[in-house]
Amino acid sequence: MLAFSDTVRGRIVDGVLAIEIDHPPVNALSIDVRAGLSAALRRGRDTPDVDAMVITGAGKIFIGGADIREFGQPPAEPILPAIVAAIEASAKPVVAAINGAALGGGLEVALAAHRRIAMPSATFAAPEVKLGIVPGAGGTQRLPRLIGIPAAIDLIANGRTIGAEEALKLDILDRIETGDLLAAAIGEARALMGKPLRRTGECQAPALPHEAIDTAEKKALARARGQIAPREAVRLVRLAAERPLPEGLAEERATFLRLRDSEQAAALRHVFFAERAAAKVEGLESVTPRDARTIGIVGLGLMGSGIATAVLDAGLTVIAVEQNEDAASKGRVRIEGLLDRSLQSGRIDAAGRQERLSRLSTSGDMTALKDADLIIEAVFDDLDVKTNLFQRLDDVVRPEAILATNTSYLDPDRIATTTARPERVLGLHFFSPANVMRLVEVVRCARTAPDVLAAGVAFAKRLRKLPIVCGVTEGFIGNRIFSAYRREAEFLLEDGALPHQIDAAMEEYGFAMGPFAVFDLAGLEIAWARRKRQAATRDPKERYVDIPDRLCEAGRFGQKTGRGWYLYQDGKRVIDPEVTAMIEAARAAKGLAPRAISAGEITQRLLAAMATEGTALLSEGIAARPSDIDLVMINGYGFPAHKGGPMFVAERMKEQRT
Ligand code: 3HC
């Protein structure tokens, strides 16, 4: 065995130097790995006992990309582009034996090899744009030379992950090996000896077909809203067809280094590590989650049917219950409709749709839930309705079954305490549409048992969602912050801004929709009902904006009634002078003199409102860490990921001031 560094070793088999990267957990290309790879390549090049080389990874990952932890520091030698160049230039054949994920710099190492073979389970991606950067070791120049410009734009500017089959079809891969990968790679390396080597960088990327290139660009940039990296990625990939390799590589490297130090990259790195941190829940380190394979769902409205679809997508069994058989069959139709949409968009095929439905049973009889491990209620958000339901469930379900409420605003502790076993109750707050939205707030009630909480987290992960654990408060993390956001947006109205000005400022900042467009989409009546409930206990000294009440009284409940903060004509939102007049009248009634409010003030005040509420949630122990709050707002409320979330923004602003 040859040791090239602490993380890279090799052995010579049949004249082939098999180089193995062993740097858990993901074989990231840290400085030690780069030094080891460099030494290994030199050894292969300089000694006559080596005729060819193979590069592979230990464990289940080939190479998980550059070491993201090093991104805050200046690049250290040997740099990855030099290693990649050495692989490609090697006179002796180099084969990449891809044993798992080849991501970012990992894909770039593979692209430089003279042949690529992979296990069927291997995956491929250039996920750099998700970190606010572009590939920095030749990805934007070599991938298009191998697979053409449109496909390279699709992969690089979207950061899309593909499997081995698709990689083979695209010509990223030369072969899929179902047997012994290393042995096969050694055989391939030997077979290449003495033959002309295919060097990716020497291939020509055709600047055609123009239409496909433009379509790929348009598609990628439509999703990129405000993000710099996807735009730069497209520009660089296009260069591959226009410039010689060294020029393209130099431009790529300069762009990579510039973006690496950008604010967007810092924000997206924060999001990356925030997601990993959120997975570590205090108190659950050594807890085995209670089993949850058969999932009961009560209530098949919009939310319940969305949750059911997400559970079916995850390969689990669903027992869905409604008040009666008629409602149950309507619920089934709703789920079928959601699956049909997946079918139409190509996300699943007809067989997949059928297979999912084979795992669904619907019933109008609650006793059908006796075999469920985890029961999620998604019925009308009313305390009496929910407590009543949980008491009935107590009698039906197995003693160890878990009961979850999907309430948005009610106190799950009050629901739990009415049951015989409050320790098996938790909140699972999904976001609509539940089969699409990634966020799930997993609510730890006062008496929730650790293995029940762990089951909630594991279940959400199984659904490929992002679970964020939080404590009990009205609206949990997201809706509490959203309420503060709403409140500040309403203050802005009274102070002088109009809905469309506020929305434009937030959309310019990066939100897909401004607050008033969101209120209209969600409907104004639920918040109205809450305000009416709270009226009796509201502090009269508290600033209260009654404009939304006036809107609701006028029957303006948002998009579904064609009128809300805006007028909706042919699906388009239009400024409504009637609303402007209502706002002006409300200001006048309070004797408020409106002033011009800049877009800068609007964003600054709305961001500050969110961060202030977030700080309160932290001090109350509702959220475990600021980054959890950022993830909630990004994944549940459209906060632009490339800004890092309200807590990250507040922290950066504080740093800049000091
Ligand atoms: N660098 C540093 N640490 C990394 C890392 C990376 N590239 N990828 C993952 N990690 C760390 C995580 O932070 C986590 O650490 P922790 O245990 O201390 O929290 C640990 O590895 C395990 O990660 P996951 O929990 O994400 O493990 P999974 O098994 O769920 O997923 C993965 C593995 C698919 C590799 C996933 O981690 C991933 O997508 N990683 C990011 C890959 C990436 O973006 N690479 C591109 C980097 S940029 C680049 O290569 C630039 C180049 O062009 C020059």
XYZ file of C-alpha atoms and ligand atoms in Angstrom:
712
model
C 0.000 0.000 0.000
C 1.303 3.463 -0.899
C 0.318 6.445 1.240
C 0.332 9.725 -0.702
C -1.167 11.725 2.151
C -3.367 11.036 5.164
C -6.387 10.790 2.875
C -5.065 9.403 -0.406
C -3.511 5.985 -0.864
C -2.730 3.688 -3.728
C -1.665 0.253 -4.804
C -0.254 -1.060 -8.015
C -2.224 -3.873 -9.637
C -1.094 -5.267 -12.988
C 0.916 -2.116 -13.681
C -2.076 0.100 -12.884
C -1.830 2.543 -9.988
C -5.218 2.484 -8.260
C -5.546 5.756 -6.365
C -8.166 5.850 -3.618
C -9.437 8.947 -1.845
C -10.492 8.141 1.694
C -11.648 11.323 3.376
C -14.910 10.742 5.244
C -17.660 11.731 5.305
C -17.859 12.797 1.632
C -14.294 12.623 0.205
C -14.246 16.402 -0.182
C -11.193 17.766 -1.978
C -9.531 19.340 1.046
C -5.912 20.441 0.930
C -4.694 17.044 2.157
C -6.654 15.254 -0.564
C -5.329 17.615 -3.227
C -1.756 17.140 -1.984
C -2.263 13.369 -1.985
C -3.763 13.318 -5.467
C -0.938 15.463 -6.758
C 1.680 13.171 -5.266
C -0.100 10.097 -6.613
C -0.244 11.534 -10.129
C 3.456 12.368 -9.976
C 4.242 8.839 -8.801
C 2.180 7.443 -11.660
C 3.801 9.700 -14.208
C 7.421 9.300 -13.100
C 7.868 5.612 -12.376
C 8.117 2.909 -15.002
C 6.284 0.306 -12.883
C 3.063 2.222 -13.556
C 1.497 2.068 -17.020
C -1.910 3.549 -16.234
C -3.943 4.953 -13.356
C -7.406 4.635 -11.839
C -8.968 7.174 -9.468
C -11.727 6.088 -7.122
C -13.260 6.969 -3.764
C -13.565 4.930 -0.572
C -17.057 4.350 0.798
C -20.260 5.381 -0.933
C -19.118 8.677 -2.447
C -16.628 9.216 -5.270
C -15.818 12.863 -4.468
C -18.290 15.275 -2.828
C -16.624 18.316 -4.416
C -14.350 21.012 -3.125
C -14.138 21.322 0.643
C -16.749 23.988 1.335
C -15.204 24.682 4.720
C -12.089 26.026 2.992
C -14.057 28.586 0.973
C -13.628 31.322 3.554
C -9.819 31.120 3.162
C -7.486 31.992 0.278
C -6.927 29.050 -2.131
C -3.977 26.888 -1.043
C -1.591 24.941 -3.300
C -1.936 22.556 -4.973
C -5.076 24.018 -6.457
C -7.663 21.781 -8.072
C -7.389 23.141 -11.641
C -3.723 22.121 -11.699
C -4.585 18.583 -10.583
C -7.357 18.329 -13.133
C -4.980 19.560 -15.856
C -2.381 16.977 -14.813
C -4.952 14.174 -15.069
C -6.036 15.251 -18.535
C -2.493 15.791 -19.792
C -1.209 12.477 -18.433
C 0.539 10.432 -21.125
C -0.492 7.311 -19.234
C -4.218 6.515 -19.335
C -6.306 7.629 -16.354
C -9.710 6.035 -15.699
C -12.256 7.399 -13.211
C -13.950 4.573 -11.301
C -17.000 6.397 -9.992
C -18.276 4.536 -6.972
C -20.926 7.054 -5.867
C -21.690 10.774 -6.005
C -19.345 12.767 -8.250
C -20.193 16.346 -7.333
C -18.695 19.689 -8.250
C -14.912 19.291 -8.169
C -15.523 15.522 -8.104
C -17.258 15.719 -11.456
C -14.419 17.904 -12.736
C -11.839 15.277 -11.727
C -13.899 12.655 -13.543
C -14.282 14.840 -16.649
C -10.513 15.151 -16.931
C -10.020 11.386 -16.946
C -9.673 9.567 -20.266
C -12.499 7.184 -19.506
C -15.299 7.139 -16.947
C -17.042 4.075 -15.617
C -19.479 4.050 -12.726
C -21.590 1.934 -10.455
C -25.327 2.019 -11.205
C -25.854 3.950 -7.945
C -23.480 6.782 -8.897
C -24.851 10.316 -9.182
C -23.492 13.352 -10.975
C -23.945 17.067 -10.431
C -22.296 20.421 -10.758
C -24.078 21.923 -7.732
C -21.853 25.009 -7.505
C -24.628 27.501 -8.378
C -26.448 26.334 -5.262
C -23.466 27.692 -3.337
C -23.487 30.967 -5.281
C -20.438 30.040 -7.361
C -19.604 28.439 -10.716
C -17.449 25.353 -11.241
C -13.844 26.366 -10.679
C -11.820 23.499 -12.103
C -12.880 23.284 -15.716
C -16.474 22.093 -15.359
C -17.931 24.874 -17.485
C -15.412 24.205 -20.263
C -15.123 20.408 -20.260
C -18.740 19.375 -19.698
C -20.038 21.198 -22.818
C -17.180 19.707 -24.847
C -18.469 16.302 -23.823
C -22.249 16.707 -23.887
C -22.966 19.896 -25.859
C -23.941 23.387 -24.738
C -27.696 22.954 -24.039
C -27.254 19.901 -21.811
C -24.316 21.515 -20.011
C -26.358 24.667 -19.339
C -29.149 22.499 -17.993
C -26.826 20.711 -15.569
C -24.531 23.550 -14.517
C -26.909 26.526 -14.368
C -29.574 24.501 -12.513
C -27.185 22.426 -10.395
C -29.334 19.420 -11.261
C -28.342 15.943 -10.019
C -28.587 13.019 -12.424
C -28.198 9.270 -12.068
C -25.815 6.932 -13.871
C -28.335 6.004 -16.584
C -28.857 9.620 -17.601
C -25.118 10.308 -17.378
C -24.542 7.421 -19.761
C -27.140 8.718 -22.208
C -25.603 12.184 -22.076
C -22.099 10.751 -22.713
C -20.707 11.878 -19.392
C -20.182 8.206 -18.672
C -18.613 5.645 -20.955
C -19.989 2.614 -19.155
C -21.989 1.408 -16.140
C -20.399 -1.500 -14.306
C -22.617 -3.771 -12.234
C -19.781 -6.021 -11.067
C -16.457 -5.215 -9.388
C -15.934 -1.558 -10.327
C -12.260 -1.301 -9.447
C -11.325 -4.502 -11.274
C -13.273 -3.324 -14.307
C -11.590 0.090 -14.193
C -8.157 -1.509 -13.983
C -9.060 -3.621 -17.017
C -10.226 -0.521 -18.901
C -7.046 1.342 -17.992
C -4.925 -1.501 -19.322
C -6.991 -1.646 -22.499
C -6.297 2.050 -23.142
C -2.536 1.615 -22.974
C -0.804 2.446 -26.225
C -3.972 3.829 -27.757
C -4.661 7.510 -28.498
C -6.328 8.994 -25.428
C -9.550 10.967 -25.629
C -8.893 14.212 -23.760
C -12.122 16.033 -22.978
C -10.477 19.455 -23.258
C -9.425 18.671 -26.825
C -12.989 17.922 -27.951
C -14.938 20.586 -29.808
C -18.183 21.881 -28.311
C -20.513 22.853 -31.170
C -22.236 26.239 -30.733
C -25.390 24.578 -32.008
C -28.321 24.187 -32.075
C -28.975 27.842 -31.253
C -32.611 27.312 -30.400
C -31.880 24.571 -27.848
C -29.158 26.705 -26.285
C -31.489 29.691 -25.948
C -34.243 27.505 -24.503
C -31.889 25.950 -21.939
C -30.657 29.410 -20.963
C -34.144 30.842 -20.638
C -35.303 27.920 -18.534
C -32.356 28.104 -16.163
C -32.472 31.865 -15.751
C -36.219 31.945 -15.187
C -35.598 30.170 -11.895
C -32.482 32.173 -11.052
C -34.258 35.436 -10.065
C -31.611 37.807 -8.732
C -28.912 35.159 -8.451
C -25.620 35.922 -10.108
C -24.111 32.439 -10.377
C -26.561 30.809 -12.841
C -26.176 33.756 -15.225
C -22.392 33.521 -15.026
C -22.570 29.754 -15.481
C -24.501 30.175 -18.725
C -22.037 32.785 -19.977
C -19.080 30.499 -19.249
C -20.646 27.408 -20.806
C -21.363 29.399 -23.980
C -17.674 30.401 -24.041
C -16.695 26.746 -24.372
C -17.885 26.803 -27.979
C -16.337 30.147 -28.762
C -12.877 30.199 -27.207
C -9.899 27.855 -26.949
C -9.712 25.843 -23.724
C -7.029 27.897 -21.929
C -8.982 31.132 -22.433
C -12.222 29.570 -21.249
C -10.486 28.088 -18.220
C -8.885 31.401 -17.287
C -12.235 33.178 -17.499
C -13.890 30.431 -15.470
C -11.260 30.596 -12.732
C -11.481 34.377 -12.463
C -15.275 34.181 -12.209
C -15.077 31.362 -9.655
C -12.735 33.350 -7.409
C -14.826 36.509 -7.709
C -18.080 34.728 -6.879
C -16.513 32.695 -4.084
C -15.950 35.924 -2.175
C -19.390 37.340 -2.970
C -22.192 38.068 -0.525
C -24.508 35.638 -2.331
C -21.982 32.822 -1.950
C -21.568 33.586 1.750
C -25.359 33.490 2.135
C -25.768 30.193 0.268
C -22.889 28.590 2.193
C -24.687 29.652 5.335
C -27.827 27.915 4.038
C -25.849 24.747 3.244
C -24.418 24.494 6.740
C -27.728 25.624 8.287
C -29.439 22.590 6.766
C -26.820 20.262 8.218
C -27.062 21.966 11.637
C -30.868 21.685 11.656
C -30.544 17.922 11.340
C -28.841 17.816 14.746
C -31.565 18.106 17.344
C -30.532 18.561 20.935
C -31.601 15.661 23.097
C -32.132 13.278 20.184
C -28.471 12.341 19.590
C -28.852 8.726 20.684
C -32.610 8.315 20.385
C -34.031 5.659 18.055
C -37.136 7.030 16.334
C -40.392 5.158 16.828
C -41.345 3.269 13.675
C -43.612 5.094 11.205
C -44.268 3.166 8.009
C -48.039 3.083 7.779
C -49.340 6.611 7.866
C -52.885 7.545 8.766
C -54.238 10.847 7.507
C -57.469 12.336 8.781
C -59.012 14.942 6.536
C -58.478 14.946 2.796
C -58.915 18.594 1.951
C -56.208 20.537 0.177
C -53.662 19.960 2.950
C -54.527 16.336 3.783
C -54.480 15.218 0.158
C -51.159 17.026 -0.373
C -49.654 15.279 2.656
C -51.035 11.929 1.487
C -49.428 12.442 -1.925
C -46.078 13.322 -0.358
C -46.250 10.163 1.780
C -47.108 8.021 -1.245
C -44.216 9.626 -3.159
C -41.932 8.511 -0.325
C -42.953 4.882 -0.768
C -44.979 4.589 2.446
C -48.494 3.242 2.950
C -51.393 5.636 3.534
C -54.679 4.997 5.285
C -56.744 8.113 4.678
C -59.931 8.769 6.585
C -62.725 11.259 6.045
C -66.028 11.887 7.818
C -67.955 9.552 5.526
C -67.492 7.368 2.447
C -68.560 10.115 0.094
C -65.978 12.572 1.454
C -63.385 9.783 1.408
C -63.918 9.057 -2.258
C -63.763 12.775 -3.050
C -60.446 12.829 -1.180
C -59.182 9.940 -3.260
C -60.068 11.851 -6.414
C -58.100 14.832 -5.099
C -55.027 12.651 -4.497
C -55.418 11.089 -7.946
C -55.540 14.618 -9.354
C -52.254 15.512 -7.669
C -50.648 12.329 -8.998
C -52.006 13.166 -12.457
C -50.201 16.477 -12.286
C -46.948 14.669 -11.457
C -47.627 12.373 -14.391
C -48.195 15.290 -16.746
C -45.008 17.032 -15.641
C -43.078 13.791 -16.208
C -42.082 13.457 -12.554
C -43.689 10.012 -12.417
C -44.837 7.552 -15.073
C -48.138 5.712 -15.382
C -46.756 2.657 -13.594
C -45.496 4.875 -10.782
C -48.920 6.460 -10.436
C -50.551 3.038 -10.260
C -48.029 1.736 -7.767
C -48.596 4.755 -5.517
C -52.360 4.283 -5.599
C -51.911 0.617 -4.652
C -50.505 1.858 -1.334
C -53.485 4.114 -0.632
C -56.659 3.102 1.117
C -59.441 5.565 1.843
C -62.293 5.116 4.242
C -65.155 6.913 5.924
C -64.601 4.830 9.043
C -62.124 5.937 11.696
C -61.408 2.350 12.815
C -59.461 1.890 9.569
C -56.656 3.689 11.426
C -56.072 0.831 13.848
C -53.027 -0.356 11.898
C -51.392 3.051 11.433
C -48.052 3.894 13.096
C -48.391 7.654 12.714
C -51.644 9.519 12.281
C -51.633 13.076 10.982
C -54.771 15.121 11.334
C -55.398 17.768 8.696
C -58.946 18.768 9.592
C -60.468 22.223 10.035
C -58.219 24.410 12.255
C -60.540 24.641 15.245
C -59.588 23.623 18.780
C -62.839 21.820 19.589
C -62.815 19.921 16.317
C -59.224 18.815 16.862
C -59.455 17.885 20.542
C -62.592 15.929 19.853
C -60.860 14.084 17.025
C -57.787 13.245 19.128
C -59.971 11.822 21.900
C -61.690 9.583 19.368
C -58.349 8.573 17.886
C -57.165 7.566 21.356
C -59.738 4.769 21.366
C -59.001 3.559 17.863
C -55.243 3.578 17.321
C -52.589 1.316 18.831
C -51.166 2.516 22.180
C -47.707 3.171 20.671
C -49.032 4.935 17.555
C -48.040 8.579 17.171
C -50.607 11.369 16.859
C -49.624 14.468 14.942
C -51.562 17.655 14.439
C -51.062 19.815 11.389
C -52.458 22.908 13.068
C -51.101 26.283 11.938
C -52.102 28.453 14.871
C -53.700 26.349 17.615
C -51.862 25.256 20.746
C -50.912 21.580 20.274
C -50.316 21.261 24.025
C -53.993 21.910 24.610
C -54.830 19.203 22.112
C -52.288 16.804 23.669
C -53.495 17.221 27.239
C -56.977 16.058 26.330
C -55.593 12.696 25.178
C -54.783 9.638 27.267
C -51.119 9.651 26.180
C -49.860 13.191 25.620
C -46.301 11.880 25.231
C -47.215 10.468 21.825
C -48.513 13.772 20.484
C -46.530 16.268 18.406
C -47.132 18.865 15.745
C -46.234 18.336 12.093
C -46.874 21.626 10.389
C -46.796 21.166 6.627
C -46.933 23.974 4.103
C -49.285 24.051 1.180
C -49.034 22.474 -1.372
C -47.720 19.792 0.956
C -46.506 17.511 -1.830
C -44.299 20.323 -3.150
C -43.181 22.500 -0.244
C -40.047 21.271 1.493
C -40.545 22.719 4.950
C -42.104 20.867 7.886
C -42.132 22.432 11.338
C -41.860 19.571 13.805
C -43.422 20.857 16.993
C -42.124 19.575 20.296
C -45.007 19.735 22.766
C -44.458 19.932 26.516
C -44.832 16.162 26.949
C -43.691 14.801 23.555
C -41.508 11.705 24.111
C -38.011 11.879 22.530
C -38.618 8.837 20.300
C -41.856 10.458 19.079
C -40.092 13.711 18.229
C -37.310 11.729 16.547
C -39.960 9.862 14.561
C -41.428 13.184 13.390
C -37.996 14.326 12.204
C -37.198 10.978 10.545
C -40.616 10.891 8.880
C -40.171 14.375 7.377
C -36.706 13.391 6.134
C -38.144 10.224 4.628
C -40.502 12.514 2.704
C -37.333 14.320 1.483
C -38.481 17.381 3.324
C -36.644 19.732 5.626
C -37.744 19.251 9.240
C -37.172 22.144 11.627
C -37.857 21.377 15.261
C -39.550 24.135 17.220
C -41.402 24.748 20.464
C -45.006 25.698 21.033
C -46.087 29.270 20.353
C -48.930 30.727 18.366
C -47.970 30.259 14.714
C -44.720 28.407 15.532
C -41.602 29.890 13.936
C -42.839 30.715 10.470
C -46.270 32.163 11.059
C -45.063 34.200 14.012
C -42.435 35.840 11.879
C -44.892 36.140 9.028
C -47.316 37.945 11.371
C -44.596 40.428 12.298
C -43.854 40.889 8.601
C -47.547 41.447 7.903
C -47.827 43.924 10.764
C -44.874 45.972 9.515
C -46.195 45.872 5.937
C -49.477 47.291 7.228
C -47.645 50.023 9.162
C -45.930 50.940 5.919
C -49.343 51.395 4.312
C -50.386 53.867 6.956
C -47.044 55.628 6.784
C -47.379 56.337 3.076
C -46.487 53.315 0.913
C -48.982 51.533 -1.318
C -49.292 47.726 -1.659
C -47.732 47.625 -5.102
C -44.774 49.729 -3.961
C -44.151 47.437 -1.020
C -44.490 44.337 -3.196
C -42.187 45.784 -5.847
C -39.515 46.514 -3.237
C -39.626 42.971 -1.838
C -39.722 41.378 -5.279
C -36.742 43.460 -6.287
C -35.025 42.191 -3.132
C -35.590 38.620 -4.302
C -38.940 37.394 -2.985
C -40.985 35.659 -5.668
C -43.998 37.642 -4.468
C -44.325 40.677 -2.271
C -46.375 40.466 0.951
C -49.662 41.845 -0.390
C -49.623 39.549 -3.409
C -49.042 36.671 -0.970
C -51.913 37.762 1.287
C -54.199 37.833 -1.748
C -53.025 34.396 -2.840
C -53.547 32.860 0.608
C -56.879 34.639 1.170
C -57.573 37.401 3.673
C -60.380 35.815 5.644
C -58.359 33.597 8.005
C -56.298 36.499 9.315
C -59.523 38.521 9.605
C -61.125 35.816 11.727
C -58.027 35.761 13.954
C -58.068 39.524 14.348
C -61.719 39.389 15.347
C -60.939 36.661 17.908
C -58.092 38.742 19.325
C -60.068 41.998 19.372
C -61.354 41.574 22.913
C -57.892 41.077 24.398
C -55.965 43.520 22.209
C -54.129 46.272 24.049
C -55.825 49.513 22.958
C -52.424 51.258 23.047
C -51.036 48.774 20.486
C -50.773 50.172 16.957
C -53.486 48.484 14.952
C -54.045 48.946 11.233
C -57.677 48.380 10.293
C -57.298 48.642 6.506
C -57.374 44.833 6.029
C -60.631 44.740 8.008
C -62.127 47.316 5.667
C -61.089 45.176 2.707
C -62.711 42.058 4.149
C -65.869 43.953 5.069
C -66.066 44.954 1.408
C -65.905 41.282 0.426
C -62.339 41.552 -0.867
C -60.875 38.226 0.260
C -58.064 38.020 -2.268
C -57.474 36.213 -5.526
C -60.279 33.707 -5.123
C -62.867 36.520 -5.012
C -61.116 38.384 -7.824
C -60.413 41.303 -5.480
C -58.193 41.815 -2.484
C -55.266 44.181 -2.168
C -55.327 44.101 -5.955
C -57.884 43.546 -8.636
C -57.467 40.303 -10.603
C -58.252 40.550 -14.287
C -57.577 37.572 -16.560
C -55.262 36.124 -13.921
C -53.209 39.343 -13.737
C -52.953 41.515 -10.654
C -53.777 45.140 -11.243
C -53.602 48.164 -8.955
C -57.101 49.011 -7.756
C -57.850 52.723 -7.181
C -60.611 51.654 -4.806
C -57.997 50.110 -2.476
C -55.806 53.200 -2.735
C -58.835 55.271 -1.723
C -59.529 52.971 1.244
C -55.929 53.315 2.396
C -56.034 57.089 2.050
C -59.304 57.244 3.968
C -57.863 55.103 6.768
C -54.806 57.349 7.059
C -57.006 60.437 7.118
C -59.272 58.916 9.772
C -56.238 58.527 12.037
C -54.913 61.947 11.115
C -51.747 60.454 9.602
C -49.877 62.475 6.990
C -48.408 60.094 4.401
C -44.810 60.555 3.296
C -42.813 59.133 0.402
C -41.169 55.881 1.470
C -38.203 54.570 -0.491
C -37.789 50.962 -1.607
C -34.718 50.846 0.636
C -36.718 51.807 3.708
C -39.424 49.278 2.844
C -37.007 46.334 2.629
C -35.000 47.487 5.603
C -38.085 47.783 7.828
C -39.620 44.502 6.735
C -36.329 42.642 7.194
C -35.812 44.213 10.593
C -39.337 43.214 11.662
C -38.603 39.596 10.787
C -35.238 39.585 12.563
C -36.687 41.185 15.693
C -39.393 38.550 15.910
C -36.754 35.891 15.258
C -34.684 37.177 18.161
C -37.766 36.936 20.382
C -38.340 33.330 19.253
C -34.754 32.483 20.180
C -34.974 34.073 23.603
C -38.228 32.210 24.266
C -36.526 28.946 23.287
C -38.995 28.315 20.454
C -36.259 28.133 17.815
C -32.990 26.356 18.596
C -30.716 28.552 16.495
C -30.897 31.595 14.209
C -30.116 29.465 11.161
C -33.260 27.360 11.781
C -35.299 30.555 11.465
C -33.548 31.374 8.205
C -34.398 27.937 6.828
C -38.054 28.298 7.787
C -38.347 31.636 6.030
C -36.472 30.438 2.936
C -38.311 27.154 2.535
C -41.770 28.149 3.713
C -42.190 31.829 2.900
C -40.178 32.563 -0.221
C -37.299 34.411 1.429
C -34.549 34.412 -1.247
C -31.990 31.739 -0.366
C -29.196 33.792 -1.871
C -29.740 36.409 0.814
C -29.325 33.792 3.550
C -32.487 34.457 5.582
C -33.544 37.303 7.906
C -31.248 36.346 10.796
C -28.221 36.031 8.524
C -28.953 39.417 6.951
C -29.340 41.052 10.368
C -26.055 39.547 11.538
C -24.205 40.715 8.416
C -25.598 44.204 8.830
C -24.473 44.231 12.445
C -20.987 43.082 11.387
C -20.809 45.814 8.761
C -21.762 48.465 11.297
C -19.064 47.387 13.782
N -17.196 20.170 1.840
C -17.136 20.136 3.175
N -18.006 19.447 3.943
C -18.983 18.791 3.319
C -19.125 18.801 1.917
C -18.177 19.536 1.162
N -18.228 19.585 -0.170
N -20.203 18.066 1.588
C -20.710 17.596 2.729
N -19.970 18.031 3.779
C -20.160 17.694 5.189
C -21.477 18.230 5.751
O -21.337 19.563 6.200
C -21.745 17.250 6.855
O -20.914 17.632 7.937
P -21.412 17.445 9.450
O -21.611 15.980 9.629
O -20.304 18.016 10.245
O -22.682 18.233 9.556
C -21.204 15.931 6.315
O -20.290 16.291 5.278
C -22.257 15.019 5.735
O -23.025 15.754 4.802
P -24.583 15.480 4.590
O -25.255 15.480 5.910
O -25.047 16.426 3.565
O -24.525 13.986 4.034
P -25.453 13.282 2.972
O -24.973 11.887 2.950
O -26.877 13.563 3.244
O -25.104 13.971 1.570
C -23.686 14.843 -0.160
C -23.838 13.854 1.007
C -24.648 14.474 -1.288
C -22.262 14.817 -0.626
C -24.063 16.260 0.354
O -23.331 16.516 1.540
C -23.763 17.387 -0.589
O -24.547 17.651 -1.480
N -22.631 18.066 -0.373
C -22.309 19.258 -1.120
C -21.707 18.920 -2.419
C -21.286 20.147 -3.135
O -21.964 21.155 -3.206
N -20.122 20.073 -3.725
C -19.639 21.144 -4.564
C -18.699 21.952 -3.790
S -18.176 23.330 -4.738
C -16.973 22.724 -5.774
O -16.775 21.555 -5.868
C -16.188 23.785 -6.503
C -15.351 23.191 -7.581
O -15.930 23.476 -8.811
C -13.951 23.778 -7.567
